[in-house]
């Protein structure tokens, strides 16, 4: 049975609920969000946080319990008078979502539960193959992950989230990728093809926006309502969170930092721009690091190769890092001047100590360059590392179905837009 109803209304913080029957579904989503942020809460806690009456919160709790979305975790003994309060939390096995991160240099698929925990994964570190082969890889990976669920749990799958760059065939020169591999993708509606192959609803978003949704839903967004999100992968992606909601922009490409204009790179390995300016992607991306590690060869180091070079302290990594920081700093300063967000969250596809160094240096550069009477934004590490893209994708069905702020992603419609078509919000029930 579907969870058809209003798509939700925007708010800030924990939000304020309504006792109107017309907003019942919104209030259910609000309660789920409060539990997601708090971890555990009593009925009285939920009523206060959502500004709902005891009767209204009781009815909502009963419905959510019946639907298997929340569970009782025992009594809270706080030493006060009266009966101990029953504590509630999200039921991890109450809903499931698949996430597919489709990139120019790899395909990752994960299965997550309602608490955002990764149950299973599959990854292919390779230059993206032709569409038919790539879609078959995604289909087989999803079928394999299906086996991790019981038949009853499979009826609680909310769909597949698909996160991919806005245009797979763009910026290939800057990334050092072969154009012939990507030309066929110009004619493919990946979301529709994947939906046809799997017979599951597909929710597609820009990969930077999807990763920002994961950070909002399961990471730093539990405590922060306003931040600029950056993900350094083969390219660089971004997302914008304002007032606890995702800002998509007219075409779904808000915070597309990859195309921010920057001065040309000083690295000899970087391609020369056609004009006076280059774009951030050329300098602040792992594609740029890979190109600098293997200049002129056309080879694409694997993620493991990049981490080995970072851990080994190769001088090329330090050279790229200098160039990356010099490009990121004015980009973030410009974003801060326009948006006035207090926090920048940065995550990365590799580790090996790279991100720790990058964050410290970036914070120092922003503070040194802060204009008079203005504070530099804080810089924080993202929550998910190389899982951010795939988990962001898997967050999309959850966000569409269970967030009280889903109106921005659905354009304010009363049905979720999947591949451009109206579709009721879904949660299969037993």
Short mmCIF file of C-alpha atoms in Angstrom, two decimals:
data_model
loop_
_atom_site.label_atom_id
_atom_site.label_comp_id
_atom_site.label_asym_id
_atom_site.label_seq_id
_atom_site.Cartn_x
_atom_site.Cartn_y
_atom_site.Cartn_z
CA UNK A 1 0.00 0.00 0.00
CA UNK A 2 1.36 3.43 -0.83
CA UNK A 3 1.94 6.27 1.60
CA UNK A 4 0.22 8.79 -0.64
CA UNK A 5 -0.21 12.26 0.80
CA UNK A 6 1.19 15.76 0.85
CA UNK A 7 4.81 16.01 -0.11
CA UNK A 8 5.68 18.05 2.96
CA UNK A 9 6.30 21.64 3.85
CA UNK A 10 9.57 23.41 4.53
CA UNK A 11 10.57 24.47 7.99
CA UNK A 12 13.58 25.07 10.18
CA UNK A 13 15.16 23.13 13.00
CA UNK A 14 12.88 20.46 14.38
CA UNK A 15 9.90 22.33 12.92
CA UNK A 16 6.44 22.90 14.30
CA UNK A 17 3.70 20.41 13.67
CA UNK A 18 -0.02 20.84 13.21
CA UNK A 19 -2.95 18.98 14.72
CA UNK A 20 -4.96 19.38 11.53
CA UNK A 21 -5.93 16.10 9.87
CA UNK A 22 -4.95 17.69 6.55
CA UNK A 23 -1.29 17.74 7.71
CA UNK A 24 -1.27 14.32 9.32
CA UNK A 25 1.22 12.88 6.86
CA UNK A 26 3.48 15.88 7.29
CA UNK A 27 3.37 15.43 11.05
CA UNK A 28 4.29 11.75 10.70
CA UNK A 29 7.34 12.78 8.71
CA UNK A 30 8.18 15.41 11.30
CA UNK A 31 8.11 12.81 14.06
CA UNK A 32 10.38 10.53 12.03
CA UNK A 33 12.80 13.39 11.51
CA UNK A 34 12.91 14.21 15.23
CA UNK A 35 13.67 10.56 16.00
CA UNK A 36 16.36 10.50 13.31
CA UNK A 37 18.04 13.49 14.90
CA UNK A 38 17.57 12.50 18.53
CA UNK A 39 18.23 8.78 18.21
CA UNK A 40 15.68 7.98 20.92
CA UNK A 41 12.76 9.95 22.35
CA UNK A 42 9.68 9.44 24.49
CA UNK A 43 6.13 10.26 23.49
CA UNK A 44 6.30 13.41 25.63
CA UNK A 45 9.62 14.40 24.01
CA UNK A 46 8.10 14.04 20.56
CA UNK A 47 4.98 15.99 21.45
CA UNK A 48 7.06 18.89 22.74
CA UNK A 49 9.49 18.91 19.82
CA UNK A 50 6.73 18.76 17.20
CA UNK A 51 4.32 21.06 19.10
CA UNK A 52 1.59 18.41 18.98
CA UNK A 53 -1.03 17.43 21.54
CA UNK A 54 -0.73 14.14 23.42
CA UNK A 55 -3.72 12.79 21.49
CA UNK A 56 -2.24 13.72 18.13
CA UNK A 57 1.20 12.32 18.91
CA UNK A 58 -0.34 9.14 20.29
CA UNK A 59 -2.25 8.51 17.07
CA UNK A 60 0.83 9.17 14.96
CA UNK A 61 2.98 6.85 17.07
CA UNK A 62 0.38 4.13 16.74
CA UNK A 63 0.32 4.45 12.95
CA UNK A 64 4.09 4.53 12.61
CA UNK A 65 4.41 1.50 14.89
CA UNK A 66 1.80 -0.39 12.85
CA UNK A 67 3.73 0.44 9.69
CA UNK A 68 6.91 -0.91 11.26
CA UNK A 69 8.78 2.40 11.03
CA UNK A 70 9.44 2.87 14.76
CA UNK A 71 10.10 0.52 17.64
CA UNK A 72 10.04 0.46 21.44
CA UNK A 73 13.52 0.27 22.99
CA UNK A 74 12.50 0.04 26.63
CA UNK A 75 11.82 2.35 29.56
CA UNK A 76 13.79 5.42 30.60
CA UNK A 77 14.45 5.57 34.32
CA UNK A 78 15.43 9.13 35.15
CA UNK A 79 14.83 8.97 38.88
CA UNK A 80 11.72 11.14 38.76
CA UNK A 81 8.25 10.36 40.00
CA UNK A 82 5.65 8.57 37.94
CA UNK A 83 5.91 5.77 35.43
CA UNK A 84 9.14 5.45 33.43
CA UNK A 85 8.77 6.77 29.89
CA UNK A 86 8.75 4.37 26.94
CA UNK A 87 11.57 5.24 24.56
CA UNK A 88 11.10 5.05 20.80
CA UNK A 89 13.49 5.03 17.86
CA UNK A 90 13.43 4.43 14.12
CA UNK A 91 13.12 0.75 13.26
CA UNK A 92 16.25 0.02 11.21
CA UNK A 93 14.49 -2.73 9.24
CA UNK A 94 11.41 -0.57 8.67
CA UNK A 95 12.45 0.51 5.18
CA UNK A 96 15.27 -0.07 2.71
CA UNK A 97 16.75 1.77 -0.24
CA UNK A 98 19.25 1.06 -2.97
CA UNK A 99 21.75 3.68 -4.02
CA UNK A 100 23.70 3.77 -7.26
CA UNK A 101 26.53 6.22 -7.74
CA UNK A 102 27.23 6.39 -11.46
CA UNK A 103 30.44 8.26 -12.19
CA UNK A 104 32.80 8.75 -15.08
CA UNK A 105 35.39 6.58 -13.32
CA UNK A 106 33.31 4.00 -11.47
CA UNK A 107 29.98 2.50 -10.42
CA UNK A 108 29.03 1.89 -6.78
CA UNK A 109 25.84 0.31 -5.47
CA UNK A 110 24.75 0.02 -1.84
CA UNK A 111 21.76 -1.23 0.10
CA UNK A 112 20.90 0.75 3.23
CA UNK A 113 18.34 0.37 5.99
CA UNK A 114 16.08 3.00 7.52
CA UNK A 115 18.80 4.07 9.95
CA UNK A 116 21.21 4.76 7.08
CA UNK A 117 23.42 1.76 7.77
CA UNK A 118 25.00 0.09 4.76
CA UNK A 119 23.90 -3.54 4.62
CA UNK A 120 25.77 -4.49 1.47
CA UNK A 121 27.74 -2.96 -1.36
CA UNK A 122 29.30 -3.55 -4.74
CA UNK A 123 31.88 -1.35 -6.45
CA UNK A 124 33.57 -1.21 -9.86
CA UNK A 125 36.57 1.11 -10.16
CA UNK A 126 36.81 1.64 -13.93
CA UNK A 127 36.25 4.10 -16.72
CA UNK A 128 32.51 4.09 -17.40
CA UNK A 129 31.66 1.50 -20.08
CA UNK A 130 28.98 1.83 -22.76
CA UNK A 131 25.43 2.33 -21.44
CA UNK A 132 24.08 -1.18 -22.02
CA UNK A 133 26.99 -2.76 -20.16
CA UNK A 134 26.83 -0.24 -17.31
CA UNK A 135 23.08 -0.69 -16.83
CA UNK A 136 23.53 -4.47 -16.80
CA UNK A 137 26.23 -4.09 -14.11
CA UNK A 138 23.85 -1.98 -11.99
CA UNK A 139 21.00 -4.47 -12.48
CA UNK A 140 23.13 -7.45 -11.46
CA UNK A 141 24.51 -5.63 -8.42
CA UNK A 142 21.00 -4.72 -7.25
CA UNK A 143 19.78 -8.28 -7.77
CA UNK A 144 22.71 -9.56 -5.74
CA UNK A 145 22.02 -7.15 -2.87
CA UNK A 146 18.37 -8.21 -2.90
CA UNK A 147 19.51 -11.56 -1.52
CA UNK A 148 20.54 -9.87 1.75
CA UNK A 149 16.86 -9.22 2.58
CA UNK A 150 14.09 -11.60 3.56
CA UNK A 151 11.02 -11.83 1.30
CA UNK A 152 9.06 -9.70 3.80
CA UNK A 153 11.83 -7.08 3.90
CA UNK A 154 11.93 -6.88 0.10
CA UNK A 155 8.37 -5.56 0.21
CA UNK A 156 9.70 -2.61 2.19
CA UNK A 157 12.14 -1.39 -0.45
CA UNK A 158 11.37 2.25 -1.19
CA UNK A 159 13.23 2.39 -4.48
CA UNK A 160 16.59 3.12 -6.09
CA UNK A 161 18.38 6.42 -5.80
CA UNK A 162 20.60 7.32 -8.74
CA UNK A 163 23.36 9.90 -8.31
CA UNK A 164 25.33 10.94 -11.36
CA UNK A 165 27.08 14.02 -12.76
CA UNK A 166 24.74 16.40 -14.57
CA UNK A 167 26.40 15.65 -17.90
CA UNK A 168 28.54 12.53 -18.11
CA UNK A 169 30.02 13.64 -21.42
CA UNK A 170 31.21 17.03 -20.16
CA UNK A 171 34.65 18.12 -18.94
CA UNK A 172 36.39 15.05 -20.34
CA UNK A 173 39.45 17.03 -21.44
CA UNK A 174 39.87 18.45 -17.96
CA UNK A 175 39.51 14.97 -16.46
CA UNK A 176 41.75 13.28 -19.01
CA UNK A 177 39.05 10.80 -20.09
CA UNK A 178 38.47 9.35 -23.58
CA UNK A 179 35.56 11.08 -25.33
CA UNK A 180 34.63 7.97 -27.31
CA UNK A 181 33.58 6.15 -24.13
CA UNK A 182 31.06 8.83 -23.21
CA UNK A 183 29.45 9.94 -26.48
CA UNK A 184 26.79 7.15 -26.33
CA UNK A 185 25.66 8.45 -22.92
CA UNK A 186 24.33 11.67 -24.48
CA UNK A 187 21.35 9.73 -25.82
CA UNK A 188 20.52 7.67 -22.71
CA UNK A 189 17.96 8.40 -19.98
CA UNK A 190 19.78 6.40 -17.32
CA UNK A 191 17.02 6.61 -14.70
CA UNK A 192 14.36 5.30 -17.10
CA UNK A 193 16.63 2.53 -18.33
CA UNK A 194 17.48 1.45 -14.79
CA UNK A 195 13.82 1.54 -13.76
CA UNK A 196 12.93 -0.67 -16.73
CA UNK A 197 15.77 -3.08 -15.96
CA UNK A 198 14.91 -3.48 -12.26
CA UNK A 199 11.17 -2.70 -12.17
CA UNK A 200 11.79 -0.49 -9.14
CA UNK A 201 11.14 3.26 -8.94
CA UNK A 202 14.26 5.33 -9.56
CA UNK A 203 14.88 8.74 -7.95
CA UNK A 204 17.63 10.60 -9.80
CA UNK A 205 19.64 13.62 -8.67
CA UNK A 206 22.91 15.39 -9.36
CA UNK A 207 25.63 13.49 -7.48
CA UNK A 208 26.68 16.50 -5.41
CA UNK A 209 23.09 17.16 -4.35
CA UNK A 210 22.61 13.49 -3.47
CA UNK A 211 25.71 13.42 -1.28
CA UNK A 212 24.50 16.58 0.46
CA UNK A 213 21.17 14.82 1.15
CA UNK A 214 23.07 11.99 2.87
CA UNK A 215 24.93 14.51 5.01
CA UNK A 216 21.66 16.26 5.86
CA UNK A 217 19.70 13.08 6.54
CA UNK A 218 22.27 10.90 8.31
CA UNK A 219 25.34 13.03 9.09
CA UNK A 220 26.14 16.58 10.13
CA UNK A 221 22.62 17.69 9.17
CA UNK A 222 21.34 16.11 12.36
CA UNK A 223 22.82 19.11 14.18
CA UNK A 224 23.40 21.73 11.48
CA UNK A 225 20.75 23.36 9.29
CA UNK A 226 22.94 25.52 7.02
CA UNK A 227 26.08 24.43 5.20
CA UNK A 228 27.83 24.27 1.86
CA UNK A 229 28.82 20.73 0.98
CA UNK A 230 31.81 19.79 -1.22
CA UNK A 231 32.82 16.32 -2.36
CA UNK A 232 36.25 15.79 -3.90
CA UNK A 233 36.12 12.77 -6.17
CA UNK A 234 37.26 12.14 -9.75
CA UNK A 235 35.59 15.54 -10.30
CA UNK A 236 34.35 17.88 -7.56
CA UNK A 237 30.68 18.16 -6.66
CA UNK A 238 28.69 20.32 -4.30
CA UNK A 239 25.38 20.72 -2.54
CA UNK A 240 23.71 23.51 -0.61
CA UNK A 241 21.70 23.07 2.60
CA UNK A 242 19.73 26.09 3.84
CA UNK A 243 17.22 26.07 6.70
CA UNK A 244 17.56 22.29 6.95
CA UNK A 245 16.54 21.67 3.35
CA UNK A 246 18.30 20.92 0.09
CA UNK A 247 18.45 23.74 -2.43
CA UNK A 248 18.25 22.27 -5.93
CA UNK A 249 18.13 25.32 -8.17
CA UNK A 250 16.13 25.64 -11.38
CA UNK A 251 17.89 22.75 -13.15
CA UNK A 252 18.92 20.73 -10.09
CA UNK A 253 22.49 22.02 -10.21
CA UNK A 254 22.66 24.47 -7.32
CA UNK A 255 26.16 24.53 -5.78
CA UNK A 256 27.72 23.05 -8.92
CA UNK A 257 31.12 24.24 -7.76
CA UNK A 258 32.95 22.27 -10.47
CA UNK A 259 32.31 25.09 -12.95
CA UNK A 260 33.29 27.96 -10.64
CA UNK A 261 35.83 30.14 -12.49
CA UNK A 262 39.38 30.03 -11.12
CA UNK A 263 42.79 31.12 -12.35
CA UNK A 264 44.64 28.53 -14.44
CA UNK A 265 46.68 25.89 -12.62
CA UNK A 266 50.42 26.35 -12.21
CA UNK A 267 50.97 22.60 -12.60
CA UNK A 268 52.59 21.56 -15.87
CA UNK A 269 50.31 18.49 -15.94
CA UNK A 270 47.11 20.59 -16.14
CA UNK A 271 45.54 21.23 -19.55
CA UNK A 272 45.73 24.83 -20.69
CA UNK A 273 42.38 26.63 -20.64
CA UNK A 274 40.93 28.11 -23.79
CA UNK A 275 40.67 31.54 -22.25
CA UNK A 276 41.85 33.61 -19.31
CA UNK A 277 39.97 31.52 -16.74
CA UNK A 278 39.78 27.85 -15.93
CA UNK A 279 37.22 25.96 -13.82
CA UNK A 280 37.59 24.51 -10.32
CA UNK A 281 37.27 20.91 -11.56
CA UNK A 282 40.60 21.23 -13.39
CA UNK A 283 42.44 21.93 -10.14
CA UNK A 284 40.47 20.66 -7.12
CA UNK A 285 39.64 17.07 -8.06
CA UNK A 286 41.15 13.62 -7.74
CA UNK A 287 41.16 13.55 -11.52
CA UNK A 288 43.64 16.41 -11.37
CA UNK A 289 45.73 14.53 -8.80
CA UNK A 290 45.69 11.36 -10.91
CA UNK A 291 46.73 13.37 -13.98
CA UNK A 292 49.61 14.95 -12.04
CA UNK A 293 50.82 11.56 -10.78
CA UNK A 294 50.95 10.14 -14.33
CA UNK A 295 51.51 13.17 -16.61
CA UNK A 296 51.24 12.59 -20.32
CA UNK A 297 50.49 8.87 -20.04
CA UNK A 298 46.70 8.92 -20.22
CA UNK A 299 46.65 6.32 -17.44
CA UNK A 300 43.99 6.55 -14.71
CA UNK A 301 45.29 5.42 -11.30
CA UNK A 302 42.80 3.42 -9.26
CA UNK A 303 41.57 4.67 -5.90
CA UNK A 304 43.97 2.29 -4.17
CA UNK A 305 46.85 3.69 -6.23
CA UNK A 306 45.96 7.24 -5.18
CA UNK A 307 45.82 6.27 -1.51
CA UNK A 308 49.18 4.52 -1.80
CA UNK A 309 50.73 7.64 -3.36
CA UNK A 310 49.24 9.80 -0.59
CA UNK A 311 50.43 7.50 2.21
CA UNK A 312 53.90 7.31 0.64
CA UNK A 313 54.18 11.11 0.70
CA UNK A 314 54.97 11.44 -3.00
CA UNK A 315 55.97 15.03 -3.86
CA UNK A 316 53.37 15.18 -6.64
CA UNK A 317 50.63 14.90 -3.99
CA UNK A 318 52.00 17.92 -2.09
CA UNK A 319 52.26 19.88 -5.35
CA UNK A 320 48.67 19.10 -6.26
CA UNK A 321 47.50 19.91 -2.74
CA UNK A 322 49.05 23.39 -2.93
CA UNK A 323 47.28 23.99 -6.23
CA UNK A 324 44.00 22.59 -4.90
CA UNK A 325 43.99 24.81 -1.78
CA UNK A 326 44.81 27.89 -3.87
CA UNK A 327 41.75 27.18 -6.05
CA UNK A 328 39.35 26.13 -3.28
CA UNK A 329 40.00 29.12 -1.03
CA UNK A 330 38.60 31.89 -3.29
CA UNK A 331 35.75 29.60 -4.35
CA UNK A 332 34.62 29.13 -0.75
CA UNK A 333 35.18 32.81 0.01
CA UNK A 334 32.87 33.73 -2.87
CA UNK A 335 30.27 31.20 -1.71
CA UNK A 336 30.43 32.50 1.83
CA UNK A 337 30.00 36.10 0.66
CA UNK A 338 26.89 35.17 -1.32
CA UNK A 339 25.27 32.64 0.99
CA UNK A 340 26.46 33.60 4.48
CA UNK A 341 26.57 29.95 5.55
CA UNK A 342 28.60 29.33 8.72
CA UNK A 343 29.88 25.88 7.76
CA UNK A 344 31.58 24.16 4.84
CA UNK A 345 31.53 20.35 4.91
CA UNK A 346 34.20 18.66 2.79
CA UNK A 347 34.41 14.96 2.01
CA UNK A 348 36.67 12.95 -0.26
CA UNK A 349 36.76 9.73 -2.25
CA UNK A 350 40.14 8.68 -0.81
CA UNK A 351 41.82 8.89 2.57
CA UNK A 352 45.40 8.09 3.46
CA UNK A 353 45.51 11.27 5.55
CA UNK A 354 44.83 13.58 2.59
CA UNK A 355 41.56 15.04 3.83
CA UNK A 356 42.89 15.78 7.32
CA UNK A 357 45.73 17.82 5.83
CA UNK A 358 43.48 19.51 3.29
CA UNK A 359 40.93 20.59 5.92
CA UNK A 360 43.55 22.06 8.25
CA UNK A 361 45.21 24.01 5.48
CA UNK A 362 41.91 25.16 4.02
CA UNK A 363 40.70 26.45 7.40
CA UNK A 364 43.96 28.35 7.88
CA UNK A 365 43.77 29.87 4.40
CA UNK A 366 40.16 30.97 4.90
CA UNK A 367 40.95 32.57 8.25
CA UNK A 368 44.00 34.34 6.86
CA UNK A 369 41.97 35.71 3.96
CA UNK A 370 38.82 36.69 5.87
CA UNK A 371 37.87 40.32 5.11
CA UNK A 372 37.69 42.93 7.83
CA UNK A 373 34.79 42.47 10.27
CA UNK A 374 33.89 39.05 8.79
CA UNK A 375 34.58 35.61 10.16
CA UNK A 376 35.69 32.74 7.95
CA UNK A 377 33.29 29.80 7.79
CA UNK A 378 34.13 26.70 9.79
CA UNK A 379 35.40 23.75 7.81
CA UNK A 380 34.33 20.25 8.87
CA UNK A 381 35.01 16.74 7.66
CA UNK A 382 32.15 14.94 5.96
CA UNK A 383 30.64 11.86 7.55
CA UNK A 384 30.91 9.17 4.88
CA UNK A 385 34.10 9.36 2.82
CA UNK A 386 33.99 7.21 -0.29
CA UNK A 387 30.47 6.07 0.63
CA UNK A 388 29.06 9.59 0.34
CA UNK A 389 27.98 9.31 -3.29
CA UNK A 390 26.33 5.90 -3.05
CA UNK A 391 24.81 6.60 0.37
CA UNK A 392 23.59 9.93 -0.98
CA UNK A 393 21.89 8.06 -3.79
CA UNK A 394 20.34 5.59 -1.34
CA UNK A 395 19.13 8.53 0.77
CA UNK A 396 16.98 9.84 -2.08
CA UNK A 397 14.10 7.33 -1.81
CA UNK A 398 14.16 7.78 1.98
CA UNK A 399 14.16 11.56 1.64
CA UNK A 400 11.29 11.57 -0.86
CA UNK A 401 9.19 9.23 1.23
CA UNK A 402 9.96 10.31 4.78
CA UNK A 403 11.25 13.89 4.98
CA UNK A 404 8.91 16.72 6.04
CA UNK A 405 10.96 18.96 3.76
CA UNK A 406 10.65 16.93 0.57
CA UNK A 407 8.75 19.74 -1.18
CA UNK A 408 11.94 21.24 -2.58
CA UNK A 409 13.01 17.97 -4.22
CA UNK A 410 9.50 17.33 -5.58
CA UNK A 411 8.77 20.89 -6.64
CA UNK A 412 5.95 21.17 -4.13
CA UNK A 413 3.87 18.54 -5.89
CA UNK A 414 1.71 16.04 -4.05
CA UNK A 415 3.42 13.16 -5.77
CA UNK A 416 7.06 12.31 -6.12
CA UNK A 417 8.50 13.09 -9.53
CA UNK A 418 10.30 10.02 -10.83
CA UNK A 419 11.93 10.34 -14.24
CA UNK A 420 9.71 13.34 -14.89
CA UNK A 421 6.49 11.49 -14.13
CA UNK A 422 4.22 11.97 -11.13
CA UNK A 423 4.34 9.02 -8.77
CA UNK A 424 2.70 8.69 -5.34
CA UNK A 425 5.06 8.48 -2.41
CA UNK A 426 5.60 4.87 -1.60
CA UNK A 427 6.19 2.60 1.33
CA UNK A 428 5.20 -1.01 0.69
CA UNK A 429 3.50 -2.48 3.71
CA UNK A 430 3.39 -6.11 4.75
#
